[in-house]
């Protein structure tokens, strides 16, 4: 175990210019064009995988699922207002969906698509970010 800890400590101290060669040695393929921090993380992952073994498939799936971007939730009763080309788009979230101009839509994206005529991310169109 001390060996992997030493390898990881050495990896942290490795100059950025040396990381592609280290990647080549660890993965046996040329390093991808990534920032040094990501190369270090990839190399560290492989070193730990060699030392401790691969993650069980179930755990790997859970980690991948946790890393996926979560859609912002809009609580029923929330009112979203957006100006688009001089037009006011006023939407109210309900238990059934998004209410706009007397019609209920399944999502904000459906409304954004109808307003703009092109595919849009509804949350992005209405300015809903991570902090919604």
PDB file of C-alpha atoms in Angstrom:
ATOM      1  CA  UNK A   1       0.000   0.000   0.000  1.00  0.00           C
ATOM      2  CA  UNK A   2       2.862   2.369   0.738  1.00  0.00           C
ATOM      3  CA  UNK A   3       4.049   1.837  -2.814  1.00  0.00           C
ATOM      4  CA  UNK A   4       0.867   3.292  -4.330  1.00  0.00           C
ATOM      5  CA  UNK A   5       0.976   6.196  -1.897  1.00  0.00           C
ATOM      6  CA  UNK A   6       4.531   6.942  -2.967  1.00  0.00           C
ATOM      7  CA  UNK A   7       3.557   6.705  -6.625  1.00  0.00           C
ATOM      8  CA  UNK A   8       0.689   9.134  -6.114  1.00  0.00           C
ATOM      9  CA  UNK A   9       2.918  11.550  -4.202  1.00  0.00           C
ATOM     10  CA  UNK A  10       5.469  11.384  -7.008  1.00  0.00           C
ATOM     11  CA  UNK A  11       2.716  11.965  -9.560  1.00  0.00           C
ATOM     12  CA  UNK A  12       1.639  15.151  -7.790  1.00  0.00           C
ATOM     13  CA  UNK A  13       5.204  16.437  -7.881  1.00  0.00           C
ATOM     14  CA  UNK A  14       5.714  15.491 -11.532  1.00  0.00           C
ATOM     15  CA  UNK A  15       6.116  18.532 -13.827  1.00  0.00           C
ATOM     16  CA  UNK A  16       3.294  19.049 -16.323  1.00  0.00           C
ATOM     17  CA  UNK A  17       5.678  18.509 -19.243  1.00  0.00           C
ATOM     18  CA  UNK A  18       6.422  14.975 -18.014  1.00  0.00           C
ATOM     19  CA  UNK A  19       2.777  13.907 -17.725  1.00  0.00           C
ATOM     20  CA  UNK A  20       2.274  12.765 -21.347  1.00  0.00           C
ATOM     21  CA  UNK A  21       5.214  10.383 -21.041  1.00  0.00           C
ATOM     22  CA  UNK A  22       3.864   9.092 -17.733  1.00  0.00           C
ATOM     23  CA  UNK A  23       0.466   8.577 -19.355  1.00  0.00           C
ATOM     24  CA  UNK A  24       2.122   6.659 -22.197  1.00  0.00           C
ATOM     25  CA  UNK A  25       3.893   4.441 -19.694  1.00  0.00           C
ATOM     26  CA  UNK A  26       0.763   3.742 -17.655  1.00  0.00           C
ATOM     27  CA  UNK A  27      -1.818   3.374 -20.428  1.00  0.00           C
ATOM     28  CA  UNK A  28       0.421   2.233 -23.299  1.00  0.00           C
ATOM     29  CA  UNK A  29      -1.249   4.811 -25.537  1.00  0.00           C
ATOM     30  CA  UNK A  30      -0.401   8.426 -26.335  1.00  0.00           C
ATOM     31  CA  UNK A  31      -1.758  10.914 -23.850  1.00  0.00           C
ATOM     32  CA  UNK A  32      -4.947  12.704 -24.859  1.00  0.00           C
ATOM     33  CA  UNK A  33      -4.864  16.464 -25.154  1.00  0.00           C
ATOM     34  CA  UNK A  34      -6.037  17.304 -21.678  1.00  0.00           C
ATOM     35  CA  UNK A  35      -5.010  19.836 -19.060  1.00  0.00           C
ATOM     36  CA  UNK A  36      -2.314  18.617 -16.666  1.00  0.00           C
ATOM     37  CA  UNK A  37      -4.770  18.251 -13.816  1.00  0.00           C
ATOM     38  CA  UNK A  38      -6.910  15.804 -15.792  1.00  0.00           C
ATOM     39  CA  UNK A  39      -3.890  13.860 -16.986  1.00  0.00           C
ATOM     40  CA  UNK A  40      -2.785  13.502 -13.364  1.00  0.00           C
ATOM     41  CA  UNK A  41      -6.224  12.290 -12.352  1.00  0.00           C
ATOM     42  CA  UNK A  42      -6.319   9.749 -15.165  1.00  0.00           C
ATOM     43  CA  UNK A  43      -2.887   8.441 -14.323  1.00  0.00           C
ATOM     44  CA  UNK A  44      -3.736   8.312 -10.614  1.00  0.00           C
ATOM     45  CA  UNK A  45      -6.904   6.387 -11.405  1.00  0.00           C
ATOM     46  CA  UNK A  46      -4.985   3.791 -13.400  1.00  0.00           C
ATOM     47  CA  UNK A  47      -2.307   3.445 -10.729  1.00  0.00           C
ATOM     48  CA  UNK A  48      -4.935   2.890  -8.053  1.00  0.00           C
ATOM     49  CA  UNK A  49      -6.807   0.482 -10.283  1.00  0.00           C
ATOM     50  CA  UNK A  50      -3.659  -1.580 -10.634  1.00  0.00           C
ATOM     51  CA  UNK A  51      -2.986  -1.470  -6.899  1.00  0.00           C
ATOM     52  CA  UNK A  52      -6.505  -2.136  -5.631  1.00  0.00           C
ATOM     53  CA  UNK A  53      -8.344  -3.606  -8.594  1.00  0.00           C
ATOM     54  CA  UNK A  54     -11.217  -2.293 -10.657  1.00  0.00           C
ATOM     55  CA  UNK A  55     -14.369  -0.978  -9.085  1.00  0.00           C
ATOM     56  CA  UNK A  56     -17.259  -3.428  -8.957  1.00  0.00           C
ATOM     57  CA  UNK A  57     -19.608  -2.760 -11.895  1.00  0.00           C
ATOM     58  CA  UNK A  58     -22.444  -1.707  -9.585  1.00  0.00           C
ATOM     59  CA  UNK A  59     -20.270   0.908  -7.871  1.00  0.00           C
ATOM     60  CA  UNK A  60     -18.948   2.185 -11.211  1.00  0.00           C
ATOM     61  CA  UNK A  61     -22.541   2.618 -12.448  1.00  0.00           C
ATOM     62  CA  UNK A  62     -23.536   4.460  -9.281  1.00  0.00           C
ATOM     63  CA  UNK A  63     -20.596   6.833  -9.600  1.00  0.00           C
ATOM     64  CA  UNK A  64     -21.391   7.461 -13.257  1.00  0.00           C
ATOM     65  CA  UNK A  65     -25.029   8.141 -12.408  1.00  0.00           C
ATOM     66  CA  UNK A  66     -24.068  10.510  -9.612  1.00  0.00           C
ATOM     67  CA  UNK A  67     -21.839  12.426 -11.985  1.00  0.00           C
ATOM     68  CA  UNK A  68     -24.552  13.028 -14.528  1.00  0.00           C
ATOM     69  CA  UNK A  69     -25.968  16.458 -14.599  1.00  0.00           C
ATOM     70  CA  UNK A  70     -29.171  16.740 -12.690  1.00  0.00           C
ATOM     71  CA  UNK A  71     -32.022  18.708 -14.139  1.00  0.00           C
ATOM     72  CA  UNK A  72     -33.046  21.647 -12.037  1.00  0.00           C
ATOM     73  CA  UNK A  73     -36.385  21.089 -10.404  1.00  0.00           C
ATOM     74  CA  UNK A  74     -39.107  23.662 -10.587  1.00  0.00           C
ATOM     75  CA  UNK A  75     -41.639  23.434  -7.804  1.00  0.00           C
ATOM     76  CA  UNK A  76     -45.338  23.747  -8.583  1.00  0.00           C
ATOM     77  CA  UNK A  77     -46.425  27.333  -8.212  1.00  0.00           C
ATOM     78  CA  UNK A  78     -43.162  28.737  -9.521  1.00  0.00           C
ATOM     79  CA  UNK A  79     -43.608  31.470 -12.096  1.00  0.00           C
ATOM     80  CA  UNK A  80     -40.998  31.897 -14.823  1.00  0.00           C
ATOM     81  CA  UNK A  81     -40.935  34.975 -17.001  1.00  0.00           C
ATOM     82  CA  UNK A  82     -38.735  35.490 -20.025  1.00  0.00           C
ATOM     83  CA  UNK A  83     -38.593  38.155 -22.688  1.00  0.00           C
ATOM     84  CA  UNK A  84     -38.023  36.850 -26.187  1.00  0.00           C
ATOM     85  CA  UNK A  85     -37.959  39.076 -29.237  1.00  0.00           C
ATOM     86  CA  UNK A  86     -40.202  41.640 -27.562  1.00  0.00           C
ATOM     87  CA  UNK A  87     -42.615  38.988 -26.342  1.00  0.00           C
ATOM     88  CA  UNK A  88     -43.164  38.122 -22.679  1.00  0.00           C
ATOM     89  CA  UNK A  89     -43.224  34.389 -21.990  1.00  0.00           C
ATOM     90  CA  UNK A  90     -44.959  33.808 -18.661  1.00  0.00           C
ATOM     91  CA  UNK A  91     -44.996  30.198 -17.452  1.00  0.00           C
ATOM     92  CA  UNK A  92     -46.364  28.726 -14.243  1.00  0.00           C
ATOM     93  CA  UNK A  93     -45.241  25.340 -12.991  1.00  0.00           C
ATOM     94  CA  UNK A  94     -48.119  23.093 -11.965  1.00  0.00           C
ATOM     95  CA  UNK A  95     -48.417  19.541 -10.687  1.00  0.00           C
ATOM     96  CA  UNK A  96     -49.278  18.437 -14.239  1.00  0.00           C
ATOM     97  CA  UNK A  97     -46.541  20.313 -16.067  1.00  0.00           C
ATOM     98  CA  UNK A  98     -45.791  23.806 -17.293  1.00  0.00           C
ATOM     99  CA  UNK A  99     -48.730  26.085 -17.987  1.00  0.00           C
ATOM    100  CA  UNK A 100     -48.273  28.656 -20.732  1.00  0.00           C
ATOM    101  CA  UNK A 101     -51.007  30.515 -22.568  1.00  0.00           C
ATOM    102  CA  UNK A 102     -53.670  28.137 -21.283  1.00  0.00           C
ATOM    103  CA  UNK A 103     -51.907  24.965 -22.398  1.00  0.00           C
ATOM    104  CA  UNK A 104     -49.974  22.506 -20.263  1.00  0.00           C
ATOM    105  CA  UNK A 105     -46.594  21.389 -21.570  1.00  0.00           C
ATOM    106  CA  UNK A 106     -44.567  18.458 -20.358  1.00  0.00           C
ATOM    107  CA  UNK A 107     -41.408  20.526 -19.984  1.00  0.00           C
ATOM    108  CA  UNK A 108     -39.870  23.945 -20.209  1.00  0.00           C
ATOM    109  CA  UNK A 109     -37.946  22.740 -23.234  1.00  0.00           C
ATOM    110  CA  UNK A 110     -41.201  22.102 -25.086  1.00  0.00           C
ATOM    111  CA  UNK A 111     -42.232  25.700 -24.437  1.00  0.00           C
ATOM    112  CA  UNK A 112     -38.836  27.064 -25.407  1.00  0.00           C
ATOM    113  CA  UNK A 113     -38.975  25.062 -28.641  1.00  0.00           C
ATOM    114  CA  UNK A 114     -42.439  26.409 -29.443  1.00  0.00           C
ATOM    115  CA  UNK A 115     -41.401  29.984 -28.674  1.00  0.00           C
ATOM    116  CA  UNK A 116     -38.155  29.946 -30.624  1.00  0.00           C
ATOM    117  CA  UNK A 117     -38.926  27.350 -33.277  1.00  0.00           C
ATOM    118  CA  UNK A 118     -35.661  25.577 -32.518  1.00  0.00           C
ATOM    119  CA  UNK A 119     -34.531  23.054 -29.921  1.00  0.00           C
ATOM    120  CA  UNK A 120     -33.565  24.736 -26.675  1.00  0.00           C
ATOM    121  CA  UNK A 121     -32.823  23.614 -23.186  1.00  0.00           C
ATOM    122  CA  UNK A 122     -35.854  24.879 -21.310  1.00  0.00           C
ATOM    123  CA  UNK A 123     -33.980  25.518 -18.053  1.00  0.00           C
ATOM    124  CA  UNK A 124     -31.325  27.403 -19.994  1.00  0.00           C
ATOM    125  CA  UNK A 125     -33.916  29.370 -21.946  1.00  0.00           C
ATOM    126  CA  UNK A 126     -35.556  30.501 -18.719  1.00  0.00           C
ATOM    127  CA  UNK A 127     -32.246  31.133 -16.990  1.00  0.00           C
ATOM    128  CA  UNK A 128     -32.514  28.388 -14.437  1.00  0.00           C
ATOM    129  CA  UNK A 129     -29.093  27.368 -13.264  1.00  0.00           C
ATOM    130  CA  UNK A 130     -27.645  25.101 -10.673  1.00  0.00           C
ATOM    131  CA  UNK A 131     -29.024  27.281  -7.927  1.00  0.00           C
ATOM    132  CA  UNK A 132     -32.699  26.970  -8.896  1.00  0.00           C
TER     133      UNK A 132
END
